[in-house]
CSV table of C-alpha atoms in Angstrom, one decimal:
chain,number,residue,atom,x,y,z
A,135,MET,CA,0.0,0.0,0.0
A,136,PRO,CA,1.2,3.6,-0.6
A,137,GLY,CA,2.5,5.4,2.4
A,138,GLY,CA,4.5,2.4,3.7
A,139,ARG,CA,1.5,0.3,4.8
A,140,THR,CA,1.3,-3.3,3.8
A,141,CYS,CA,-1.9,-5.2,2.9
A,142,ARG,CA,-1.7,-8.9,3.6
A,143,TRP,CA,-4.3,-11.0,1.7
A,144,LYS,CA,-5.4,-14.4,2.9
A,145,GLU,CA,-7.3,-17.1,1.1
A,146,PRO,CA,-10.6,-17.0,3.1
A,147,PRO,CA,-12.1,-13.7,1.9
A,148,PHE,CA,-12.2,-15.1,-1.7
A,149,GLY,CA,-12.5,-18.7,-0.9
A,150,ASN,CA,-16.2,-18.7,-1.6
A,151,LEU,CA,-15.7,-17.4,-5.1
A,152,SER,CA,-14.1,-20.6,-6.2
A,153,ALA,CA,-16.4,-23.0,-4.3
A,154,GLY,CA,-18.2,-25.4,-6.5
A,155,ARG,CA,-16.3,-24.3,-9.6
A,156,GLU,CA,-13.7,-26.0,-11.7
A,157,SER,CA,-10.2,-24.6,-11.8
A,158,GLY,CA,-10.7,-23.8,-15.5
A,159,ASP,CA,-13.3,-21.2,-14.6
A,160,THR,CA,-10.9,-19.0,-12.7
A,161,PRO,CA,-10.1,-16.6,-15.6
A,162,ASP,CA,-13.8,-16.1,-16.4
A,163,LEU,CA,-14.5,-15.2,-12.8
A,164,VAL,CA,-11.8,-12.6,-12.8
A,165,ARG,CA,-13.0,-11.2,-16.1
A,166,LEU,CA,-16.6,-11.1,-14.7
A,167,ILE,CA,-15.4,-9.1,-11.7
A,168,ILE,CA,-13.6,-6.6,-14.0
A,169,LEU,CA,-16.6,-6.4,-16.3
A,170,ARG,CA,-19.0,-5.9,-13.4
A,171,THR,CA,-16.9,-3.2,-11.6
A,172,GLY,CA,-15.9,-1.4,-14.9
A,173,ILE,CA,-12.4,-1.0,-13.7
A,174,SER,CA,-9.4,-1.3,-16.0
A,175,PRO,CA,-6.6,-3.4,-14.7
A,176,PRO,CA,-3.2,-1.6,-14.5
A,177,ASN,CA,-0.5,-2.7,-16.9
A,178,SER,CA,1.5,-4.3,-14.2
A,179,CYS,CA,-1.4,-6.5,-13.3
A,180,GLU,CA,-2.4,-7.8,-16.7
A,181,ILE,CA,0.2,-10.6,-16.4
A,182,PRO,CA,-1.5,-12.7,-13.7
A,183,VAL,CA,-4.8,-12.5,-15.5
A,184,GLN,CA,-3.2,-13.7,-18.7
A,185,ALA,CA,-1.3,-16.5,-16.9
A,186,GLY,CA,-4.6,-18.0,-15.7
A,187,GLY,CA,-3.4,-18.6,-12.1
A,188,PRO,CA,-4.6,-21.5,-10.1
A,189,SER,CA,-7.1,-19.6,-7.9
A,190,VAL,CA,-9.3,-16.5,-8.1
A,191,PHE,CA,-7.7,-15.4,-4.8
A,192,GLN,CA,-4.3,-15.1,-6.5
A,193,GLU,CA,-5.7,-13.2,-9.5
A,194,LEU,CA,-7.6,-10.7,-7.4
A,195,ALA,CA,-4.8,-10.2,-4.9
A,196,SER,CA,-2.5,-9.4,-7.8
A,197,LEU,CA,-5.0,-6.9,-9.3
A,198,CYS,CA,-5.7,-5.3,-6.0
A,199,TRP,CA,-2.1,-4.9,-5.1
A,200,GLY,CA,-1.4,-3.4,-8.5
A,201,PHE,CA,-4.0,-0.8,-8.0
A,202,ALA,CA,-2.5,0.0,-4.6
A,203,LEU,CA,0.9,0.5,-6.1
A,204,LYS,CA,-0.5,2.6,-8.8
A,205,GLY,CA,-2.3,4.8,-6.2
A,206,ASP,CA,-5.8,3.9,-7.5
A,207,LEU,CA,-7.4,3.4,-4.1
A,208,LYS,CA,-10.9,3.6,-5.4
A,209,SER,CA,-10.4,0.5,-7.6
A,210,HIS,CA,-8.4,-1.1,-4.9
A,211,PHE,CA,-11.2,-0.9,-2.3
A,212,GLN,CA,-13.9,-1.7,-4.9
A,213,LEU,CA,-12.2,-5.0,-5.6
A,214,PHE,CA,-11.7,-5.6,-1.9
A,215,ARG,CA,-15.4,-5.3,-1.2
A,216,ILE,CA,-16.3,-8.0,-3.7
A,217,ARG,CA,-15.4,-10.6,-1.1
A,218,GLU,CA,-18.8,-9.9,0.5
A,219,ASP,CA,-20.8,-10.2,-2.7
A,220,PRO,CA,-19.5,-12.7,-5.2
A,221,PRO,CA,-20.7,-11.9,-8.7
A,222,VAL,CA,-23.0,-14.2,-10.8
A,223,PRO,CA,-22.9,-13.6,-14.6
A,224,GLN,CA,-26.1,-12.4,-16.3
A,225,VAL,CA,-27.0,-13.1,-19.9
A,226,GLY,CA,-25.2,-10.2,-21.5
A,227,GLU,CA,-22.2,-10.6,-19.3
A,228,GLN,CA,-22.0,-14.3,-20.2
A,229,ARG,CA,-21.8,-13.4,-23.9
A,230,ALA,CA,-18.9,-10.9,-23.1
A,231,LEU,CA,-17.1,-13.6,-21.2
A,232,ASP,CA,-17.5,-16.1,-24.0
A,233,ALA,CA,-16.1,-13.6,-26.5
A,234,GLY,CA,-13.1,-12.9,-24.3
A,235,ARG,CA,-12.3,-16.4,-23.3
A,236,MET,CA,-9.0,-17.6,-24.7
A,237,GLN,CA,-9.5,-20.1,-27.4
A,238,MET,CA,-7.6,-23.4,-27.3
A,239,PRO,CA,-5.6,-24.3,-30.4
A,240,PRO,CA,-6.9,-27.3,-32.3
A,241,GLY,CA,-5.2,-30.6,-31.7
A,242,ASN,CA,-2.4,-31.2,-29.1
A,243,PRO,CA,-0.4,-27.9,-28.8
A,244,LEU,CA,2.5,-29.9,-27.5
A,245,LEU,CA,3.2,-31.5,-30.9
A,246,LEU,CA,5.2,-29.6,-33.6
A,247,SER,CA,4.2,-30.1,-37.2
A,248,LEU,CA,7.2,-28.7,-39.0
A,249,THR,CA,9.6,-30.1,-41.6
A,250,LEU,CA,13.2,-29.1,-42.0
A,251,GLN,CA,12.4,-27.3,-45.3
A,252,GLU,CA,9.7,-25.3,-43.6
A,253,LEU,CA,12.0,-24.4,-40.8
A,254,LEU,CA,14.9,-23.3,-43.1
A,255,ALA,CA,12.4,-21.3,-45.3
A,256,ARG,CA,11.4,-19.1,-42.3
A,257,ASP,CA,14.3,-16.8,-43.0
A,258,VAL,CA,17.8,-16.6,-44.3
A,259,VAL,CA,20.0,-14.1,-42.5
A,260,GLN,CA,23.4,-12.9,-43.8
A,261,VAL,CA,26.0,-11.5,-41.5
A,262,GLU,CA,28.9,-9.7,-43.3
A,263,LEU,CA,31.8,-7.7,-42.0
A,264,ILE,CA,32.1,-4.1,-42.9
A,265,PRO,CA,35.3,-2.1,-42.7
A,266,GLU,CA,36.6,-1.5,-39.2
A,267,LYS,CA,36.0,1.9,-37.7
A,268,LYS,CA,38.4,3.6,-35.3
A,269,GLY,CA,37.1,4.4,-31.9
A,270,LEU,CA,38.6,6.7,-29.3
A,271,PHE,CA,41.0,4.0,-28.1
A,272,LEU,CA,40.4,0.8,-30.1
A,273,LYS,CA,39.0,-0.2,-33.4
A,274,HIS,CA,35.5,-1.9,-33.3
A,275,VAL,CA,33.9,-4.3,-35.8
A,276,GLU,CA,30.5,-3.8,-37.3
A,277,TYR,CA,28.4,-6.3,-39.1
A,278,GLU,CA,25.8,-5.8,-41.8
A,279,VAL,CA,22.9,-8.1,-40.9
A,280,SER,CA,20.4,-8.7,-43.8
A,281,SER,CA,17.1,-10.5,-43.4
A,282,GLN,CA,15.4,-12.1,-46.4
A,283,ARG,CA,12.1,-12.3,-44.5
A,284,PHE,CA,11.9,-8.7,-43.4
A,285,GLN,CA,13.7,-7.4,-46.5
A,286,SER,CA,15.9,-5.4,-44.2
A,287,SER,CA,19.6,-4.6,-43.8
A,288,VAL,CA,20.9,-3.1,-40.6
A,289,TYR,CA,24.3,-2.5,-38.9
A,290,ARG,CA,25.0,-4.2,-35.7
A,291,ARG,CA,28.0,-4.4,-33.3
A,292,TYR,CA,28.8,-7.4,-31.1
A,293,ASN,CA,27.4,-5.7,-28.0
A,294,ASP,CA,24.0,-5.4,-29.8
A,295,PHE,CA,24.1,-9.2,-30.2
A,296,VAL,CA,24.8,-9.5,-26.5
A,297,VAL,CA,21.8,-7.4,-25.5
A,298,PHE,CA,19.6,-9.3,-27.9
A,299,HIS,CA,20.8,-12.6,-26.5
A,300,GLU,CA,20.0,-11.4,-22.9
A,301,MET,CA,16.5,-10.4,-23.9
A,302,LEU,CA,15.9,-13.8,-25.5
A,303,LEU,CA,17.0,-15.5,-22.2
A,304,GLN,CA,14.8,-13.1,-20.2
A,305,LYS,CA,11.7,-13.7,-22.3
A,306,PHE,CA,12.3,-17.4,-23.2
A,307,PRO,CA,14.1,-19.0,-20.2
A,308,TYR,CA,12.7,-22.5,-21.1
A,309,ARG,CA,13.7,-22.5,-24.8
A,310,MET,CA,16.9,-23.3,-26.6
A,311,VAL,CA,18.8,-20.0,-26.9
A,312,PRO,CA,22.0,-20.5,-28.8
A,313,ALA,CA,25.2,-19.3,-27.1
A,314,LEU,CA,27.2,-16.3,-28.5
A,315,PRO,CA,30.8,-16.6,-29.6
A,316,PRO,CA,33.3,-15.1,-27.1
A,317,LYS,CA,34.0,-11.4,-26.9
A,318,ARG,CA,36.9,-10.0,-28.8
A,319,MET,CA,40.2,-10.1,-27.0
A,320,LEU,CA,43.0,-7.6,-27.4
A,321,GLY,CA,45.1,-8.3,-30.4
A,322,ALA,CA,42.5,-10.4,-32.1
A,323,ASP,CA,43.5,-11.3,-35.6
A,324,ARG,CA,41.5,-11.5,-38.8
A,325,GLU,CA,41.1,-15.3,-38.3
A,326,PHE,CA,39.3,-14.7,-35.0
A,327,ILE,CA,37.1,-12.0,-36.4
A,328,GLU,CA,36.1,-14.2,-39.3
A,329,ALA,CA,35.4,-17.2,-37.0
A,330,ARG,CA,33.2,-14.9,-34.8
A,331,ARG,CA,31.3,-13.6,-37.9
A,332,ARG,CA,30.5,-17.2,-38.9
A,333,ALA,CA,29.3,-18.0,-35.3
A,334,LEU,CA,27.1,-14.9,-35.2
A,335,LYS,CA,25.6,-15.9,-38.5
A,336,ARG,CA,24.8,-19.4,-37.2
A,337,PHE,CA,23.3,-17.8,-34.0
A,338,ILE,CA,21.0,-15.4,-35.7
A,339,ASN,CA,19.8,-18.0,-38.3
A,340,LEU,CA,18.9,-20.5,-35.5
A,341,VAL,CA,17.0,-17.8,-33.7
A,342,ALA,CA,15.2,-16.5,-36.8
A,343,ARG,CA,14.0,-20.0,-37.6
A,344,HIS,CA,12.9,-20.9,-34.1
A,345,PRO,CA,9.1,-21.0,-33.9
A,346,PRO,CA,8.5,-18.9,-30.8
A,347,PHE,CA,11.4,-16.6,-31.4
A,348,SER,CA,10.5,-15.9,-35.0
A,349,GLU,CA,7.1,-14.4,-33.9
A,350,ASP,CA,8.5,-12.2,-31.2
A,351,VAL,CA,8.8,-8.5,-31.5
A,352,VAL,CA,12.4,-8.5,-30.1
A,353,LEU,CA,13.6,-10.4,-33.2
A,354,LYS,CA,11.9,-8.1,-35.6
A,355,LEU,CA,13.5,-5.1,-33.8
A,356,PHE,CA,16.9,-6.6,-34.0
A,357,LEU,CA,16.6,-7.4,-37.7
A,358,SER,CA,14.9,-4.3,-38.9
A,359,PHE,CA,15.2,-1.4,-36.5
A,360,THR,CA,17.4,1.3,-38.0
A,361,GLY,CA,17.3,3.8,-35.2
A,362,PRO,CA,20.4,5.1,-33.3
A,363,ASP,CA,20.2,3.0,-30.1
A,364,VAL,CA,19.0,-0.5,-30.8
A,365,GLN,CA,20.1,-1.8,-27.4
A,366,ASN,CA,17.7,0.5,-25.5
A,367,LYS,CA,14.9,-0.3,-27.9
A,368,LEU,CA,15.4,-4.0,-27.3
A,369,LYS,CA,15.3,-3.5,-23.5
A,370,GLU,CA,12.2,-1.3,-23.7
A,371,SER,CA,10.4,-4.0,-25.7
A,372,ALA,CA,11.0,-6.6,-23.0
A,373,GLN,CA,10.2,-4.3,-20.1
A,374,TYR,CA,7.1,-5.1,-18.0
A,375,VAL,CA,6.2,-7.9,-20.4
A,376,GLY,CA,7.2,-11.0,-18.4
A,377,ASP,CA,8.6,-14.2,-19.7
A,378,GLU,CA,6.9,-16.9,-21.9
A,379,PHE,CA,5.3,-18.6,-18.9
A,380,VAL,CA,3.6,-15.4,-17.9
A,381,ASN,CA,2.3,-14.7,-21.5
A,382,CYS,CA,1.5,-18.2,-22.7
A,383,LYS,CA,-2.2,-19.1,-22.7
A,384,LEU,CA,-1.4,-22.7,-22.0
A,385,ALA,CA,1.1,-22.2,-19.2
A,386,ALA,CA,-1.2,-23.1,-16.3
A,387,ARG,CA,-2.4,-26.2,-18.2
A,388,ALA,CA,1.0,-27.4,-19.4
A,389,LYS,CA,0.7,-30.5,-17.1
A,390,ASP,CA,-2.4,-31.7,-18.9
A,391,PHE,CA,-0.6,-32.1,-22.2
A,392,LEU,CA,2.5,-33.8,-20.9
A,393,PRO,CA,2.8,-37.6,-21.1
A,394,ALA,CA,2.7,-39.5,-17.8
A,395,ASP,CA,6.3,-40.6,-18.1
A,396,ILE,CA,7.7,-37.2,-19.0
A,397,GLN,CA,10.6,-37.5,-16.6
A,398,ALA,CA,11.7,-40.8,-18.1
A,399,GLN,CA,11.4,-39.4,-21.6
A,400,PHE,CA,13.4,-36.3,-20.6
A,401,ALA,CA,16.2,-38.5,-19.3
A,402,ILE,CA,16.3,-40.7,-22.4
A,403,SER,CA,16.2,-37.7,-24.7
A,404,ARG,CA,19.0,-36.0,-22.9
A,405,GLU,CA,21.2,-39.1,-23.1
A,406,LEU,CA,20.4,-39.4,-26.9
A,407,ILE,CA,21.2,-35.8,-27.6
A,408,ARG,CA,24.4,-36.1,-25.6
A,409,ASN,CA,25.5,-39.1,-27.8
A,410,VAL,CA,24.5,-37.4,-31.0
A,411,TYR,CA,26.5,-34.3,-30.0
A,412,ASN,CA,29.6,-36.3,-29.3
A,413,SER,CA,29.4,-38.1,-32.7
A,414,PHE,CA,28.8,-34.8,-34.6
A,415,TYR,CA,31.6,-33.2,-32.7
A,416,LYS,CA,34.0,-35.8,-34.0
A,417,LEU,CA,32.6,-35.6,-37.5
A,418,ARG,CA,33.1,-31.8,-37.5
A,419,ASP,CA,36.7,-32.3,-36.2
A,420,ARG,CA,37.5,-34.6,-39.1
A,421,ALA,CA,35.8,-32.4,-41.6
A,422,GLU,CA,37.9,-29.5,-40.4
A,423,ARG,CA,41.0,-31.5,-40.8
A,424,MET,CA,40.1,-32.5,-44.4
A,425,VAL,CA,39.5,-28.8,-45.2
A,426,SER,CA,42.8,-27.9,-43.7
A,427,ARG,CA,44.5,-30.6,-45.8
A,428,ALA,CA,42.9,-29.3,-48.9
A,429,ILE,CA,44.0,-25.8,-48.2
A,430,ASP,CA,47.6,-27.0,-47.4
A,431,SER,CA,47.6,-29.1,-50.6
A,432,ALA,CA,46.6,-26.0,-52.6
A,433,ALA,CA,49.5,-24.1,-51.0
A,434,ASP,CA,51.9,-27.0,-51.7
A,435,LEU,CA,50.8,-27.3,-55.4
A,436,LEU,CA,51.2,-23.5,-55.9
A,437,VAL,CA,54.8,-23.6,-54.4
A,438,PHE,CA,55.6,-26.7,-56.5
A,439,GLY,CA,54.6,-24.9,-59.7
A,440,LYS,CA,56.5,-21.8,-58.8
A,441,GLU,CA,59.7,-23.8,-58.1
A,442,LEU,CA,59.4,-25.5,-61.5
A,443,SER,CA,59.0,-22.0,-63.1
A,444,THR,CA,62.0,-20.7,-61.2
A,445,LEU,CA,64.0,-23.7,-62.4
A,446,GLY,CA,62.9,-23.1,-66.0
A,447,SER,CA,63.9,-19.4,-65.7
A,448,ASP,CA,67.4,-20.0,-64.5
A,449,THR,CA,69.9,-18.1,-66.5
A,450,THR,CA,73.1,-19.7,-65.2
A,451,PRO,CA,75.3,-20.6,-68.3
A,452,LEU,CA,76.2,-24.2,-68.9
A,453,PRO,CA,79.8,-25.2,-68.4
A,454,SER,CA,81.9,-26.1,-71.5
A,455,TRP,CA,81.9,-29.8,-70.7
A,456,ALA,CA,78.1,-29.8,-70.8
A,457,ALA,CA,77.9,-28.0,-74.1
A,458,LEU,CA,76.6,-31.1,-75.9
A,459,SER,CA,73.5,-31.1,-73.7
A,460,SER,CA,72.7,-27.4,-74.2
A,461,SER,CA,69.8,-28.0,-76.5
A,462,THR,CA,68.3,-30.6,-74.2
A,463,TRP,CA,68.6,-28.3,-71.2
A,464,GLY,CA,67.1,-25.4,-73.1
A,465,SER,CA,64.0,-27.3,-74.2
A,466,LEU,CA,63.6,-28.7,-70.7
A,467,LYS,CA,63.7,-25.3,-69.1
A,468,GLN,CA,61.1,-24.0,-71.6
A,469,ALA,CA,58.8,-26.9,-70.7
A,470,LEU,CA,59.2,-26.3,-67.0
A,471,ARG,CA,58.3,-22.7,-67.3
A,472,GLY,CA,55.0,-23.6,-68.9
A,473,LEU,CA,54.1,-26.1,-66.1
A,474,SER,CA,53.5,-23.4,-63.5
A,475,VAL,CA,50.2,-22.4,-65.1
A,476,GLU,CA,48.8,-25.9,-64.7
A,477,PHE,CA,50.0,-26.2,-61.1
A,478,ALA,CA,48.5,-22.8,-60.2
A,479,LEU,CA,45.2,-24.1,-61.7
A,480,LEU,CA,45.5,-27.3,-59.6
A,481,ALA,CA,46.2,-25.2,-56.5
A,482,ASP,CA,43.1,-23.1,-57.3
A,483,LYS,CA,40.9,-26.1,-57.7
A,484,ALA,CA,42.1,-27.6,-54.4
A,485,ALA,CA,41.5,-24.3,-52.6
A,486,GLN,CA,38.0,-24.1,-54.1
A,487,GLN,CA,37.2,-27.6,-52.9
A,488,GLY,CA,38.4,-26.7,-49.4
A,489,LYS,CA,36.4,-23.5,-49.3
A,490,GLN,CA,33.3,-25.2,-50.5
A,491,GLU,CA,33.5,-28.0,-47.9
A,492,GLU,CA,34.2,-25.4,-45.2
A,493,ASN,CA,30.9,-23.6,-46.1
A,494,ASP,CA,28.7,-26.5,-47.0
A,495,VAL,CA,30.0,-29.2,-44.6
A,496,VAL,CA,31.9,-27.7,-41.7
A,497,GLU,CA,29.5,-24.7,-41.2
A,498,LYS,CA,26.4,-26.9,-41.3
A,499,LEU,CA,28.0,-29.3,-38.8
A,500,ASN,CA,28.8,-26.3,-36.6
A,501,LEU,CA,25.2,-25.1,-37.0
A,502,PHE,CA,23.8,-28.4,-35.8
A,503,LEU,CA,26.4,-28.5,-33.0
A,504,ASP,CA,25.3,-25.1,-31.8
A,505,LEU,CA,21.7,-26.3,-31.7
A,506,LEU,CA,22.6,-29.4,-29.8
A,507,GLN,CA,24.7,-27.4,-27.3
A,508,SER,CA,21.8,-25.0,-26.7
A,509,TYR,CA,19.7,-28.1,-25.9
A,510,LYS,CA,22.2,-29.3,-23.4
A,511,ASP,CA,22.4,-25.8,-21.9
A,512,LEU,CA,18.6,-25.8,-21.6
A,513,CYS,CA,18.5,-29.1,-19.8
A,514,GLU,CA,21.1,-27.7,-17.3
A,515,ARG,CA,19.0,-24.6,-16.8
A,516,HIS,CA,15.9,-26.7,-16.1
A,517,GLU,CA,17.7,-28.8,-13.5
A,518,LYS,CA,19.6,-25.9,-11.8
A,519,GLY,CA,16.8,-23.3,-12.3
A,520,VAL,CA,13.1,-24.0,-11.9
A,521,LEU,CA,13.5,-27.5,-10.6
A,522,HIS,CA,16.0,-26.5,-8.0
A,523,LYS,CA,13.9,-23.5,-7.0
A,524,HIS,CA,10.8,-25.7,-6.6
A,525,GLN,CA,12.7,-28.1,-4.3
A,526,ARG,CA,14.0,-25.1,-2.2
A,527,ALA,CA,10.4,-23.8,-1.9
A,528,LEU,CA,9.2,-27.2,-0.7
A,529,HIS,CA,12.0,-27.3,1.8
A,530,LYS,CA,11.2,-23.8,3.1
A,531,TYR,CA,7.5,-24.8,3.4
A,532,SER,CA,8.4,-27.8,5.4
A,533,LEU,CA,10.5,-25.7,7.8
A,534,MET,CA,7.6,-23.3,8.3
A,535,LYS,CA,5.2,-26.1,9.1
A,536,ARG,CA,7.5,-27.3,11.8
A,537,GLN,CA,7.8,-23.8,13.2
A,538,VAL,CA,4.0,-23.6,13.4
A,539,MET,CA,3.7,-26.9,15.2
A,540,SER,CA,6.5,-25.9,17.6
A,541,ALA,CA,4.8,-22.6,18.3
A,542,ALA,CA,1.5,-24.3,19.0
A,543,ALA,CA,3.2,-26.8,21.3
A,544,HIS,CA,4.8,-24.1,23.4
A,545,ASN,CA,1.7,-22.0,23.6
A,546,ARG,CA,3.2,-18.9,22.0
A,547,GLU,CA,1.3,-15.7,21.4
A,548,PRO,CA,-1.5,-15.9,18.9
A,549,GLU,CA,0.0,-13.0,16.8
A,550,SER,CA,3.2,-14.9,16.2
A,551,VAL,CA,1.3,-18.0,15.2
A,552,GLU,CA,-0.9,-16.0,12.9
A,553,GLN,CA,2.2,-14.5,11.3
A,554,LEU,CA,3.7,-17.9,10.7
A,555,GLU,CA,0.4,-19.1,9.2
A,556,SER,CA,0.3,-16.1,6.9
A,557,ARG,CA,3.9,-16.9,5.7
A,558,ILE,CA,2.8,-20.5,5.1
A,559,VAL,CA,-0.1,-19.3,2.9
A,560,GLU,CA,2.4,-17.1,0.9
A,561,GLN,CA,4.8,-20.0,0.6
A,562,GLU,CA,2.0,-22.3,-0.6
A,563,SER,CA,1.4,-19.8,-3.4
A,564,VAL,CA,5.1,-19.7,-4.2
A,565,ILE,CA,5.2,-23.6,-4.4
A,566,GLN,CA,2.1,-23.6,-6.6
A,567,THR,CA,3.7,-21.1,-9.0
A,568,MET,CA,7.0,-23.1,-9.0
A,569,GLU,CA,5.1,-26.3,-9.8
A,570,LEU,CA,3.3,-24.6,-12.7
A,571,ARG,CA,6.7,-23.3,-14.0
A,572,ASN,CA,8.3,-26.7,-13.6
A,573,TYR,CA,5.6,-28.3,-15.7
A,574,PHE,CA,5.8,-25.5,-18.3
A,575,SER,CA,9.5,-26.0,-18.4
A,576,LEU,CA,9.0,-29.7,-19.2
A,577,TYR,CA,6.4,-28.7,-21.8
A,578,CYS,CA,8.9,-26.5,-23.5
A,579,LEU,CA,11.6,-29.1,-23.2
A,580,HIS,CA,9.4,-31.6,-24.9
A,581,GLN,CA,8.8,-29.2,-27.8
A,582,GLU,CA,12.5,-28.3,-28.1
A,583,THR,CA,13.4,-32.0,-28.2
A,584,GLN,CA,11.0,-32.3,-31.2
A,585,LEU,CA,12.7,-29.3,-32.8
A,586,VAL,CA,16.1,-31.0,-32.5
A,587,HIS,CA,14.7,-34.0,-34.3
A,588,VAL,CA,13.3,-31.8,-37.0
A,589,TYR,CA,16.9,-30.6,-37.7
A,590,LEU,CA,18.2,-34.2,-37.8
A,591,PRO,CA,17.6,-34.7,-41.6
A,592,LEU,CA,20.2,-31.9,-42.0
A,593,THR,CA,22.7,-34.8,-41.7
A,594,SER,CA,21.7,-36.0,-45.2
A,595,HIS,CA,22.2,-32.5,-46.6
A,596,ILE,CA,25.7,-32.4,-45.0
A,597,LEU,CA,26.7,-35.8,-46.4
A,598,GLY,CA,25.3,-34.9,-49.8
A,599,ALA,CA,27.3,-31.7,-49.9
A,600,PHE,CA,30.5,-33.6,-48.8
A,601,VAL,CA,30.1,-36.3,-51.5
A,602,ASN,CA,29.2,-33.8,-54.2
A,603,SER,CA,32.2,-31.7,-53.3
A,604,GLN,CA,34.6,-34.6,-53.4
A,605,ILE,CA,33.2,-35.8,-56.8
A,606,GLN,CA,33.3,-32.4,-58.3
A,607,GLY,CA,36.7,-31.5,-56.9
A,608,HIS,CA,38.4,-34.8,-58.0
A,609,LYS,CA,36.7,-34.5,-61.5
A,610,GLU,CA,38.0,-31.0,-62.1
A,611,MET,CA,41.5,-31.8,-60.8
A,612,SER,CA,41.6,-34.9,-62.8
A,613,LYS,CA,40.9,-32.9,-66.0
A,614,VAL,CA,43.8,-30.5,-65.2
A,615,TRP,CA,46.1,-33.5,-64.5
A,616,ASN,CA,45.1,-35.1,-67.9
A,617,ASP,CA,45.7,-31.7,-69.7
A,618,LEU,CA,49.1,-31.5,-68.1
A,619,GLN,CA,50.3,-34.9,-69.2
A,620,PRO,CA,50.9,-34.1,-72.9
A,621,LYS,CA,53.1,-31.2,-71.9
A,622,LEU,CA,55.4,-33.6,-70.1
A,623,ARG,CA,56.4,-35.6,-73.2
A,624,CYS,CA,59.4,-33.4,-74.0
A,625,LEU,CA,60.7,-33.9,-70.5
A,626,PHE,CA,60.9,-37.7,-71.0
A,627,ALA,CA,62.2,-37.6,-74.6
A,628,GLY,CA,65.7,-38.9,-75.3
A,629,PRO,CA,68.5,-37.2,-77.3
A,630,HIS,CA,67.4,-35.8,-80.7
A,631,GLY,CA,63.7,-36.3,-79.7
A,632,SER,CA,63.9,-40.1,-79.5
A,633,PRO,CA,61.9,-41.8,-76.7
A,634,PRO,CA,63.7,-42.8,-73.6
A,635,PRO,CA,64.4,-46.3,-72.6
A,636,GLN,CA,61.4,-48.4,-71.4
A,637,ASP,CA,62.6,-48.4,-67.8
A,638,GLY,CA,62.9,-44.6,-67.9
A,639,LEU,CA,59.2,-44.0,-68.7
A,640,PRO,CA,57.2,-42.4,-66.1
A,641,PRO,CA,54.3,-44.4,-64.6
A,642,HIS,CA,51.1,-43.8,-66.5
């Protein structure tokens, strides 16, 4: 209450409102009270109504407390007096309630009906480096972020990504939020900057294709807002909104949609994802090594060709005792000089193959690994977050019950016992909320597990890209090797153009 006074609500005043009614009628009763009184709930109190709390008492207590904080004492006491006269809906009011009642989506909302192609088609976001800008002390890197879905192109710094990531975790604590790459260290080289650009691109594409994220205003702001301070804009959009549990229409009923063996399924899914992650991590490691070998091979071929050209361009005169071989050495040098072009082409083909496999194989493996890692992080947040808080709330409740029993046994003053009972009522409300959050967290985990399995066919895309790259690369390099072979004939010819001895022939 304003002025430093505190208003403690207890269950009994509103207990008769829920008598004889099912828990699913709670939101209608609260709407009826608002409709009958004509009051407008303050913004800070819309959240409990949307969440569809487990009791009318909690809904009205939240509304009443919000009016008190806002200074609207008239509405505050108007709600408080309702405890003496519970409302009954009339004909016109019933129609209004029916119109305002949240509609349940058809089918089981727990199940996702998405394919990989539909998921990938949601958006394609490009992240490109733009020239570095000098700050007061250090240079900073900016990125041009282009969204196909929003037809937008904006400039973002790494710290903008950090704030965006924080808002996602704040609004969607029970979803897979991919991790960001590490912050730039002093003396970071171009290789680090490029690796971080790739990681940011994977991050924003995973977010832009995630079903709940893709429909949220914070994503649209990040991808399309062109104002001067995107970080404050992102924070403002998430202020006073609450997280997904608070805003989801199904949050209070999440338990109804979960299978009976949800805990066992959760344990099995977690173990499966852990095994898949370990295997894909090894695949990515080997793919990176193959790309590295292709790039090293390209560099070796280029140096090989340059050395042949250097040898063919040597101008050191022949000694007199080798004068008889001057014509042979001259033709040999001329042939060697021409070979550098083919070896440069071979080096280019090898580099192209390495680059293609880096983009089509390694990056897709990294994308899937980022997704799997975000799932592992989500499982850890579930265990250390809402589940742990629920267990702590139960422990605290048990201690309070013991204190009440001890106080009653020692005949303490009624006021102290009443205070303990009031705290127990508050703790029961906390436990009830934590139970609902725990079930909603499992509800989201179930959906996120399905989302991981939607991404699993990406494996065939990765393998297809790898096989095609190998076939195309070997085909193109084979053609260059075959074109190079006729130019080697003069190198293996004997004196006066005669063929060399049979044992001197090069292997075909």
